[in-house]
Coordinates of C-alpha atoms in Angstrom, one line a residue:
X1 CA 0.3 0.1 0.4
X2 CA 1.4 3.5 -1.4
X3 CA 1.5 6.7 0.8
X4 CA -0.4 8.1 -1.7
X5 CA -3.0 6.2 -2.0
X6 CA -3.8 6.6 1.6
X7 CA -5.6 10.2 2.9
X8 CA -3.8 13.0 3.8
X9 CA -5.4 13.8 6.8
X10 CA -3.9 10.8 9.2
X11 CA -7.6 9.1 9.4
X12 CA -7.7 5.7 9.9
X13 CA -10.3 2.7 10.2
X14 CA -11.6 1.3 13.3
X15 CA -8.8 -0.4 13.9
X16 CA -6.8 2.0 14.2
X17 CA -4.6 1.6 10.3
X18 CA -4.4 3.7 8.0
X19 CA -7.5 4.0 4.9
X20 CA -6.9 3.9 1.2
X21 CA -8.5 7.4 -0.3
X22 CA -10.5 5.3 -3.1
X23 CA -11.9 2.7 -0.8
X24 CA -13.2 5.1 2.3
X25 CA -15.3 7.8 3.3
X26 CA -16.7 10.8 0.4
X27 CA -20.5 10.3 0.0
X28 CA -20.9 6.7 0.1
X29 CA -19.4 6.1 3.0
X30 CA -22.2 9.6 3.6
X31 CA -25.1 7.3 2.5
X32 CA -25.1 5.5 5.9
X33 CA -25.4 7.9 8.4
X34 CA -27.6 10.6 7.1
X35 CA -30.6 7.5 7.6
X36 CA -30.1 7.8 11.3
X37 CA -30.4 11.5 11.0
X38 CA -33.3 11.0 9.5
X39 CA -35.2 8.9 11.6
X40 CA -33.8 11.0 14.9
X41 CA -35.0 14.1 13.8
X42 CA -37.8 12.1 12.7
X43 CA -38.1 11.1 16.4
X44 CA -37.4 14.5 18.2
X45 CA -40.2 16.5 16.3
X46 CA -41.9 14.1 16.8
X47 CA -42.3 15.4 20.6
X48 CA -41.4 17.7 20.9
X49 CA -43.4 19.9 17.8
X50 CA -46.6 18.0 19.7
X51 CA -45.6 17.7 23.5
X52 CA -46.7 21.0 24.9
X53 CA -50.8 19.4 23.3
X54 CA -49.7 16.3 25.1
X55 CA -48.6 17.9 28.7
X56 CA -52.0 20.4 28.3
X57 CA -54.6 17.4 27.6
X58 CA -53.4 14.8 29.0
X59 CA -50.8 16.3 32.3
X60 CA -53.4 18.5 32.5
X61 CA -50.4 21.0 33.5
X62 CA -50.8 24.8 32.8
X63 CA -50.0 27.0 29.1
X64 CA -46.9 28.2 31.0
X65 CA -45.9 25.5 33.1
X66 CA -46.5 23.0 29.7
X67 CA -44.6 25.9 27.6
X68 CA -41.7 26.0 30.2
X69 CA -40.9 22.5 30.2
X70 CA -41.1 22.2 26.5
X71 CA -38.5 24.7 26.7
X72 CA -36.6 23.0 29.5
X73 CA -36.4 19.7 27.9
X74 CA -35.6 21.1 24.0
X75 CA -32.9 23.1 26.4
X76 CA -31.1 19.4 28.3
X77 CA -31.5 17.9 24.2
X78 CA -29.3 20.9 22.9
X79 CA -26.7 21.3 25.3
X80 CA -26.2 17.9 27.3
X81 CA -24.3 17.6 23.6
X82 CA -21.5 19.6 25.3
X83 CA -20.9 16.6 27.1
X84 CA -20.3 14.1 24.3
X85 CA -18.4 15.8 22.6
X86 CA -16.5 16.4 25.4
X87 CA -16.4 12.8 25.4
X88 CA -15.1 11.7 21.9
X89 CA -12.1 14.5 21.5
X90 CA -10.9 13.8 24.8
X91 CA -11.2 10.3 25.1
X92 CA -14.0 7.0 23.2
X93 CA -13.7 9.2 19.4
X94 CA -16.7 9.9 18.0
X95 CA -18.0 7.0 16.3
X96 CA -17.6 5.4 20.0
X97 CA -19.2 7.8 21.8
X98 CA -21.6 8.3 19.0
X99 CA -22.7 4.1 19.5
X100 CA -23.3 4.1 23.6
X101 CA -25.2 6.6 23.4
X102 CA -27.6 5.1 20.2
X103 CA -29.2 3.2 22.8
X104 CA -29.6 5.7 25.5
X105 CA -31.6 7.0 22.5
X106 CA -33.1 4.2 22.0
X107 CA -33.8 3.7 25.3
X108 CA -35.3 6.4 26.4
X109 CA -37.5 6.1 22.8
X110 CA -38.5 2.5 24.0
X111 CA -39.3 4.3 27.9
X112 CA -41.8 6.9 26.3
X113 CA -43.6 4.6 24.1
X114 CA -44.0 2.5 27.3
X115 CA -45.0 5.8 29.3
X116 CA -47.9 7.1 26.9
X117 CA -49.3 2.9 25.5
X118 CA -49.0 1.1 28.9
X119 CA -52.5 1.5 30.8
X120 CA -50.6 1.6 34.6
X121 CA -48.5 4.2 33.5
X122 CA -51.0 6.7 32.1
X123 CA -53.8 8.9 33.0
X124 CA -56.9 7.6 32.4
X125 CA -58.9 9.1 29.9
X126 CA -63.2 8.7 29.3
X127 CA -64.2 10.1 26.6
X128 CA -61.2 12.7 25.6
X129 CA -61.2 13.6 28.9
X130 CA -59.0 12.8 30.9
X131 CA -57.6 12.6 34.4
X132 CA -54.8 14.0 36.7
X133 CA -52.0 11.7 35.8
X134 CA -50.2 9.9 39.7
X135 CA -47.3 11.7 40.2
X136 CA -45.5 8.1 39.6
X137 CA -46.7 8.5 36.5
X138 CA -45.2 11.6 35.5
X139 CA -42.3 10.7 36.9
X140 CA -41.9 7.9 34.4
X141 CA -43.3 10.6 31.9
X142 CA -40.1 13.4 32.8
X143 CA -37.8 10.1 33.4
X144 CA -38.2 9.5 29.4
X145 CA -37.9 12.4 28.3
X146 CA -34.8 13.2 29.6
X147 CA -32.9 10.4 29.3
X148 CA -33.3 10.6 25.4
X149 CA -32.4 14.2 26.4
X150 CA -28.8 12.2 27.6
X151 CA -28.9 10.1 24.4
X152 CA -28.7 12.9 22.5
X153 CA -25.9 14.3 23.9
X154 CA -23.2 11.9 22.7
X155 CA -25.2 11.6 19.3
X156 CA -26.0 14.7 18.0
X157 CA -22.6 16.3 18.2
X158 CA -21.2 13.3 16.7
X159 CA -23.0 12.8 14.0
X160 CA -22.3 15.1 11.5
X161 CA -18.4 16.2 12.1
X162 CA -18.6 12.2 11.2
X163 CA -20.0 12.4 8.4
X164 CA -17.8 15.5 7.8
X165 CA -14.7 13.3 8.8
X166 CA -15.2 11.6 5.8
X167 CA -13.8 14.0 3.4
X168 CA -10.0 15.4 3.2
X169 CA -9.5 18.4 4.0
X170 CA -5.8 18.1 2.2
X171 CA -8.1 16.9 -1.2
X172 CA -9.0 19.0 -3.2
X173 CA -11.9 17.2 -4.4
X174 CA -12.9 15.8 -1.1
X175 CA -12.1 19.7 -0.5
X176 CA -14.7 20.8 -2.6
X177 CA -17.4 18.2 -2.1
X178 CA -17.1 19.3 2.3
X179 CA -18.3 22.4 1.1
X180 CA -22.3 20.9 0.2
X181 CA -22.1 18.9 3.0
X182 CA -23.6 20.4 5.4
X183 CA -26.4 21.7 3.5
X184 CA -27.8 17.8 2.2
X185 CA -26.6 17.0 6.2
X186 CA -29.0 19.0 7.2
X187 CA -31.6 18.3 4.3
X188 CA -32.3 14.8 5.5
X189 CA -32.7 16.3 8.6
X190 CA -35.4 18.2 6.7
X191 CA -37.2 15.0 5.6
X192 CA -37.3 13.3 9.1
X193 CA -38.8 16.3 10.2
X194 CA -41.3 17.2 8.0
X195 CA -42.8 13.5 8.6
X196 CA -42.6 14.1 12.3
X197 CA -45.0 17.1 11.7
X198 CA -46.7 16.1 8.7
X199 CA -47.4 12.0 9.7
X200 CA -46.3 11.6 14.1
X201 CA -48.8 14.0 15.0
X202 CA -51.5 13.4 12.9
X203 CA -51.1 10.2 14.1
X204 CA -50.8 11.4 18.0
X205 CA -53.6 13.4 17.7
X206 CA -56.0 10.8 16.1
X207 CA -54.8 7.3 16.1
X208 CA -52.9 7.3 19.2
X209 CA -50.0 8.5 21.4
X210 CA -48.1 5.3 21.7
X211 CA -48.6 4.3 17.6
X212 CA -46.9 8.2 17.3
X213 CA -44.2 7.3 19.3
X214 CA -43.6 3.8 18.4
X215 CA -43.3 4.4 15.0
X216 CA -40.1 6.8 15.4
X217 CA -39.0 4.0 18.0
X218 CA -38.7 1.4 15.7
X219 CA -36.9 3.4 12.3
X220 CA -34.0 4.6 14.3
X221 CA -33.2 1.2 15.4
X222 CA -33.1 0.1 11.7
X223 CA -31.8 3.2 11.4
X224 CA -28.8 2.1 14.1
X225 CA -28.6 -1.6 11.5
X226 CA -28.1 0.6 8.3
X227 CA -25.5 2.7 10.1
X228 CA -23.1 -0.5 11.1
X229 CA -23.6 -2.1 7.9
X230 CA -20.7 0.8 6.3
X231 CA -18.5 0.9 8.9
X232 CA -16.1 -0.7 6.6
X233 CA -15.4 2.6 4.6
X234 CA -15.4 5.3 7.5
X235 CA -12.9 7.2 8.1
X236 CA -11.7 7.7 11.3
X237 CA -10.2 10.7 13.1
X238 CA -7.8 9.6 15.8
X239 CA -8.4 11.2 19.7
X240 CA -6.4 13.9 19.5
X241 CA -5.7 14.6 23.7
X242 CA -7.0 14.5 26.7
X243 CA -6.7 17.9 28.1
X244 CA -8.9 20.2 25.5
X245 CA -9.2 22.6 28.7
X246 CA -5.4 22.5 29.2
X247 CA -4.5 25.5 26.3
X248 CA -7.5 27.6 27.7
X249 CA -6.2 28.0 31.2
X250 CA -2.2 27.8 30.5
X251 CA -2.6 30.7 27.6
X252 CA -4.5 33.1 29.8
X253 CA -2.2 32.3 32.7
X254 CA 1.1 32.1 30.4
X255 CA -0.2 35.8 28.7
X256 CA -1.1 37.8 32.7
X257 CA 2.4 36.1 34.1
X258 CA 4.4 37.8 30.8
X259 CA 2.2 41.1 31.0
X260 CA 5.5 43.2 31.9
X261 CA 7.1 42.1 29.1
X262 CA 7.3 44.2 25.3
X263 CA 5.3 42.7 22.4
X264 CA 8.0 42.7 19.5
X265 CA 7.0 44.6 16.9
X266 CA 6.1 42.0 14.2
X267 CA 4.5 38.1 15.0
X268 CA 7.0 37.0 13.1
X269 CA 9.8 37.3 16.5
X270 CA 7.0 34.9 18.5
X271 CA 7.6 31.7 19.8
X272 CA 6.0 29.5 16.7
X273 CA 7.7 25.6 16.2
X274 CA 8.3 24.9 13.4
X275 CA 5.7 23.8 10.0
X276 CA 6.9 21.0 8.8
X277 CA 6.9 19.6 12.7
X278 CA 2.5 20.0 12.3
X279 CA 2.1 19.0 8.7
X280 CA 4.1 15.3 10.1
X281 CA 2.1 15.4 13.2
X282 CA -1.0 15.8 11.2
X283 CA 0.2 12.7 9.0
X284 CA 1.0 10.3 10.7
X285 CA 0.0 10.8 14.5
X286 CA -3.6 13.4 14.5
X287 CA -1.8 15.7 15.9
X288 CA -2.5 20.0 15.3
X289 CA -2.1 21.8 11.6
X290 CA -0.3 25.4 12.4
X291 CA -2.3 28.5 12.2
X292 CA -1.2 31.8 11.6
X293 CA -1.1 34.8 13.8
X294 CA -4.0 37.1 14.1
X295 CA -4.2 40.3 15.4
X296 CA -7.1 40.4 17.2
X297 CA -7.0 39.6 21.5
X298 CA -3.4 41.0 21.6
X299 CA -2.9 40.5 24.9
X300 CA -2.9 37.2 24.6
X301 CA 0.0 36.9 21.9
X302 CA 2.2 37.3 25.4
X303 CA 1.7 34.1 26.0
X304 CA 4.2 33.6 23.2
X305 CA 7.1 35.5 23.8
X306 CA 10.3 34.4 23.7
X307 CA 11.8 35.9 27.3
X308 CA 15.9 35.0 26.7
X309 CA 16.3 36.6 29.9
X310 CA 15.0 34.1 32.2
X311 CA 15.4 30.3 30.3
X312 CA 12.9 28.8 33.1
X313 CA 9.9 31.3 31.7
X314 CA 7.3 28.9 30.3
X315 CA 6.0 30.3 26.8
X316 CA 3.3 28.9 24.4
X317 CA 3.0 28.5 21.0
X318 CA 1.6 30.7 17.9
X319 CA -0.7 27.7 17.4
X320 CA -1.8 27.3 21.0
X321 CA -2.2 31.5 21.1
X322 CA -4.7 31.6 18.4
X323 CA -6.9 27.8 19.6
X324 CA -7.5 30.5 22.5
X325 CA -8.7 33.5 20.1
X326 CA -10.8 30.9 18.3
X327 CA -13.2 29.8 20.7
X328 CA -12.9 33.7 22.6
X329 CA -14.0 34.8 19.2
X330 CA -16.3 32.0 18.3
X331 CA -18.3 32.9 21.7
X332 CA -19.2 36.1 21.1
X333 CA -20.1 35.5 18.3
X334 CA -22.0 32.8 19.8
X335 CA -23.6 34.7 22.8
X336 CA -25.0 36.8 19.7
X337 CA -27.1 33.7 18.3
X338 CA -29.4 33.4 21.7
X339 CA -32.4 35.3 21.0
X340 CA -32.4 34.5 17.4
X341 CA -32.5 30.9 18.7
X342 CA -35.5 32.3 22.3
X343 CA -37.4 33.4 18.2
X344 CA -37.0 29.8 17.1
X345 CA -38.5 28.0 20.2
X346 CA -41.9 29.8 19.2
X347 CA -42.3 26.8 16.5
X348 CA -42.9 24.1 18.9
X349 CA -44.5 26.3 22.0
X350 CA -46.5 30.1 21.3
X351 CA -47.0 29.1 17.8
X352 CA -48.9 25.6 18.3
X353 CA -50.7 26.7 21.5
X354 CA -51.7 30.0 18.6
X355 CA -53.1 27.5 16.3
X356 CA -54.8 25.3 19.0
X357 CA -57.5 29.0 19.5
X358 CA -58.2 28.7 15.6
X359 CA -60.8 27.4 13.1
X360 CA -58.2 24.0 11.6
X361 CA -61.1 22.6 9.5
X362 CA -59.7 22.4 6.4
X363 CA -62.3 20.8 3.4
X364 CA -64.8 18.0 4.0
X365 CA -64.1 18.0 7.7
X366 CA -60.6 17.3 8.1
X367 CA -59.3 19.4 11.4
X368 CA -55.7 19.9 10.4
X369 CA -53.5 19.1 14.2
X370 CA -52.5 22.8 14.8
X371 CA -48.2 21.4 15.5
X372 CA -48.4 19.9 11.7
X373 CA -48.2 23.2 11.1
X374 CA -44.4 23.2 11.9
X375 CA -44.3 20.8 8.6
X376 CA -43.9 24.0 6.8
X377 CA -41.4 25.3 8.2
X378 CA -39.6 21.7 7.0
X379 CA -41.3 22.0 3.2
X380 CA -39.5 25.7 2.8
X381 CA -36.1 23.7 4.1
X382 CA -36.8 21.3 1.8
X383 CA -37.1 23.9 -1.3
X384 CA -35.0 25.9 0.2
X385 CA -31.7 24.1 0.5
X386 CA -31.1 22.4 -3.2
X387 CA -31.8 26.3 -4.3
X388 CA -29.7 27.9 -2.2
X389 CA -26.5 24.5 -3.1
X390 CA -28.0 24.7 -6.9
X391 CA -28.6 28.3 -7.2
X392 CA -27.5 30.5 -5.1
X393 CA -24.1 29.0 -4.3
X394 CA -22.6 29.2 -8.4
X395 CA -24.0 32.8 -8.2
X396 CA -22.6 34.4 -5.7
X397 CA -19.7 32.5 -5.8
X398 CA -19.1 33.7 -10.0
X399 CA -19.7 37.5 -7.5
X400 CA -16.8 36.8 -4.7
X401 CA -15.2 34.9 -5.6
X402 CA -15.9 33.2 -2.5
X403 CA -16.0 28.9 -2.1
X404 CA -19.0 29.4 -0.8
X405 CA -20.6 32.4 -2.3
X406 CA -20.5 34.9 1.0
X407 CA -19.3 34.0 4.1
X408 CA -20.7 32.1 7.4
X409 CA -20.6 35.9 9.0
X410 CA -22.8 36.6 5.9
X411 CA -24.9 33.6 5.7
X412 CA -26.1 34.2 9.6
X413 CA -26.9 37.3 9.2
X414 CA -29.3 36.7 6.3
X415 CA -30.2 34.4 8.3
X416 CA -31.5 37.0 11.6
X417 CA -33.1 39.5 8.9
X418 CA -35.5 37.2 8.1
X419 CA -36.2 36.1 11.7
X420 CA -36.7 39.4 12.3
X421 CA -39.4 39.7 9.3
X422 CA -41.1 36.5 10.4
X423 CA -41.8 37.6 14.1
X424 CA -43.1 41.0 12.6
X425 CA -45.3 38.5 10.2
X426 CA -46.7 37.1 13.4
X427 CA -46.7 40.0 15.5
X428 CA -49.5 41.5 13.3
X429 CA -51.1 38.1 12.4
X430 CA -51.8 38.1 16.2
X431 CA -53.1 41.8 16.1
X432 CA -55.4 40.6 12.8
X433 CA -56.2 37.2 15.6
X434 CA -56.7 39.7 19.1
X435 CA -59.5 42.3 16.6
X436 CA -61.3 39.3 15.8
X437 CA -61.9 38.2 19.6
X438 CA -63.1 41.3 20.0
X439 CA -65.8 41.7 17.1
X440 CA -66.9 38.7 17.9
X441 CA -67.2 38.9 21.5
X442 CA -64.9 35.4 22.3
X443 CA -64.0 35.0 26.0
X444 CA -64.6 31.2 26.2
X445 CA -60.7 29.9 26.2
X446 CA -62.4 26.6 24.0
X447 CA -64.2 29.4 21.6
X448 CA -63.2 28.3 18.0
X449 CA -61.5 32.0 16.5
X450 CA -63.1 32.0 12.8
X451 CA -60.4 33.2 11.1
X452 CA -58.4 30.1 9.6
X453 CA -55.0 29.0 11.0
X454 CA -53.6 29.2 7.3
X455 CA -52.9 32.7 8.4
X456 CA -49.9 31.2 10.5
X457 CA -48.6 30.5 7.2
X458 CA -45.9 33.0 6.7
X459 CA -44.6 33.3 9.8
X460 CA -43.5 29.0 9.7
X461 CA -42.2 29.4 5.7
X462 CA -40.3 32.3 6.6
X463 CA -38.5 30.5 9.6
X464 CA -37.7 27.7 7.5
X465 CA -36.0 29.8 5.1
X466 CA -34.1 32.0 7.6
X467 CA -33.3 28.1 9.2
X468 CA -31.3 27.2 5.4
X469 CA -28.8 30.0 6.2
X470 CA -28.9 30.7 9.8
X471 CA -28.9 27.2 11.3
X472 CA -27.2 24.9 8.7
X473 CA -24.3 28.0 8.7
X474 CA -24.4 28.5 12.3
X475 CA -23.3 23.8 12.3
X476 CA -21.1 24.7 9.9
X477 CA -19.3 27.7 10.9
X478 CA -18.5 26.4 14.4
X479 CA -16.7 23.4 13.1
X480 CA -15.2 25.2 10.5
X481 CA -13.3 27.8 13.2
X482 CA -13.7 25.4 16.1
X483 CA -9.3 24.3 17.1
X484 CA -8.7 21.4 14.3
X485 CA -7.8 19.0 17.6
X486 CA -11.9 19.7 18.8
X487 CA -14.3 20.4 16.8
X488 CA -17.0 18.3 18.0
X489 CA -17.2 20.4 20.6
X490 CA -16.8 22.8 18.8
X491 CA -19.9 22.0 17.0
X492 CA -21.6 21.6 20.1
X493 CA -21.6 26.2 19.8
X494 CA -24.1 25.7 17.1
X495 CA -26.3 22.6 19.7
X496 CA -25.7 24.5 23.4
X497 CA -26.6 28.0 21.6
X498 CA -30.4 26.7 20.5
X499 CA -30.0 24.5 24.3
X500 CA -29.3 28.4 25.8
X501 CA -32.5 29.9 23.4
X502 CA -34.5 27.9 24.8
X503 CA -33.7 28.0 28.5
X504 CA -33.7 31.8 27.7
X505 CA -37.4 31.4 26.2
X506 CA -38.4 29.5 29.6
X507 CA -37.1 32.7 31.4
X508 CA -39.0 35.0 29.7
X509 CA -42.0 33.4 29.3
X510 CA -42.2 33.2 33.1
X511 CA -40.9 36.1 34.0
X512 CA -43.9 38.2 31.2
X513 CA -46.6 36.3 33.0
X514 CA -45.4 37.1 36.8
X515 CA -45.3 40.1 36.0
X516 CA -47.9 41.3 33.3
X517 CA -50.6 39.2 35.7
X518 CA -49.6 41.3 38.7
X519 CA -52.7 42.4 40.8
X520 CA -54.6 41.0 38.9
X521 CA -53.1 42.3 36.0
X522 CA -54.2 40.3 32.2
X523 CA -51.1 37.6 31.7
X524 CA -49.9 38.2 28.2
X525 CA -49.4 34.8 28.0
X526 CA -52.1 33.2 30.3
X527 CA -54.4 30.1 29.5
X528 CA -57.1 31.8 27.8
X529 CA -55.4 33.0 24.9
X530 CA -58.4 34.7 23.6
X531 CA -58.3 37.1 26.8
X532 CA -54.0 37.7 26.5
X533 CA -52.4 40.0 24.5
X534 CA -49.5 37.5 22.7
X535 CA -49.1 40.1 20.2
X536 CA -47.5 42.4 23.5
X537 CA -45.1 39.3 23.3
X538 CA -44.4 39.3 20.0
X539 CA -44.2 42.5 19.9
X540 CA -41.1 42.8 23.0
X541 CA -39.2 40.2 20.8
X542 CA -39.1 41.7 17.6
X543 CA -37.8 44.7 19.8
X544 CA -34.3 42.7 20.9
X545 CA -34.3 40.8 18.1
X546 CA -33.6 44.1 15.9
X547 CA -31.3 45.2 18.9
X548 CA -29.3 41.6 19.2
X549 CA -29.2 42.0 15.1
X550 CA -27.7 45.6 15.9
X551 CA -25.5 43.9 18.2
X552 CA -24.1 40.7 15.1
X553 CA -23.3 43.3 12.7
X554 CA -20.6 45.1 15.2
X555 CA -19.2 41.7 16.3
X556 CA -19.2 40.3 12.8
X557 CA -16.7 43.3 11.7
X558 CA -14.1 42.9 14.5
X559 CA -14.4 39.5 13.5
X560 CA -11.6 37.4 12.1
X561 CA -11.5 33.8 10.1
X562 CA -8.6 31.3 11.5
X563 CA -6.3 30.2 8.9
X564 CA -3.9 26.8 8.6
X565 CA -0.8 26.7 6.9
X566 CA -0.1 23.3 5.7
X567 CA 2.6 21.7 4.0
X568 CA 2.0 20.4 0.8
X569 CA 4.5 19.3 -2.4
X570 CA 5.3 22.8 -3.9
X571 CA 5.7 24.2 -0.9
X572 CA 3.0 25.7 1.7
X573 CA -0.4 26.5 1.6
X574 CA -3.3 28.0 3.7
X575 CA -6.3 26.6 4.4
X576 CA -9.3 28.8 5.0
X577 CA -12.4 29.2 2.9
X578 CA -13.3 33.0 4.5
X579 CA -11.1 35.2 4.1
X580 CA -12.5 38.2 4.8
X581 CA -10.6 40.5 7.1
X582 CA -15.0 41.8 8.2
X583 CA -16.8 38.8 9.5
X584 CA -19.6 41.0 6.7
X585 CA -17.9 41.6 3.9
X586 CA -17.3 40.1 0.9

């Protein structure tokens, strides 16, 4: 086996042996992965899309409590990947972390199906009216939900990065393939979400919750079998280090110790290893790649000062310093994504409750479940992804010269603008709903508002289009900009942002309800939405989203994309698809 036939990025097979580039990885390996992603998303959205209705109709929780519990569970689902990614990057690797976690996920789905199917584990219902659940029934239901959250922690950050690992960054052809990977990866995710919001929600409302949860459970088991069939052709990144946090502690401490030293005039005078040292390690031992110096966070550069007067002084390499800078930069961008994640949280909570008050009859007496409108988010995504990948990117590539068409942060900014338009429309539709309620003197909580549920379609569709820009863009941004040795952990910036956004929405709903409901006032988000003021709450979200967009533009203008220097046959190549010094400049 000649070296030139092997992958150039140091990937190996499951036994740790170098792998042939021609017989492993690429799209043929990813074909075994996308099935799991589709079924996992079907399971997640099959739960999340209609959970608020289950909690209010079956467990008799009030509106605020049900919204808070849905947000808290969703938040945990999106935050636990931090731990799963750390375990993968530091100890087990992505494949084995995914394997263990997927079994926990399936176990949680089995428990949840039992919780809504087994007579002794669910509330007793007669003529559609359910008695209050016992404490043990409630406990088993929530244990099942949070078991799924634990399993998701190890699967979510590792399956997508494991897919990205199937493409060799050192191979120009595969590097180009990888540009489209995250678009089509999310496309498979959207397919699963579409079936959940169209099919599973209807099954849950009309044929039973047990069947509605049982179908994705069986689907997950089937997709895992398909996943393991592809094992012989998978590529695996070598587990790099068990001390990922070491640099993030060492660099600031060393910079502080060297605070009295004079920074050199040029970055070339800072301490750095020879380039061939990184190249040799990257190809053979799974080591780091050299990262070029950037002028941001200059105070950290003191950690790489060569102190010739003190031979015992500790110093870090420029690459170590730049890794810390990368994480700090991503944290700042991450903070600016929390409010948009709060907007996303409305889809499975208040949008659904809003829909239950409207006329849901379409034709011949058929009633669309309120949670099924979430399918239009997915449909707009499914339509927009091919348009974005096949038309928008090539068109913008010719205009800008950027391989991606537009920079990663430009993509996020466009998505956030579309989100603001969506919440503005949601506000306007709610104002109209309140007008219809007042005109028809509607006061009872179960009285149907004579206004079609289809009025809500524009806000769902626009949020789907926005997600093609910001959800996929965020996943790609945090993978691409993470230090090379912690890309699983880096993608958890994406998942944790969604999780914190859910918790933030839970906090806002609770606080707004408490403040507006004080002294006998009418809460903006009360149990009776026909007497509440969701329009005020949506207006509040519109204001904070607009302010947040300004903050995002400001921090993006100062962001500098990472550049990795690698040795190639004829010299040195700089790896970095987004080279604009300003995030929002072409």
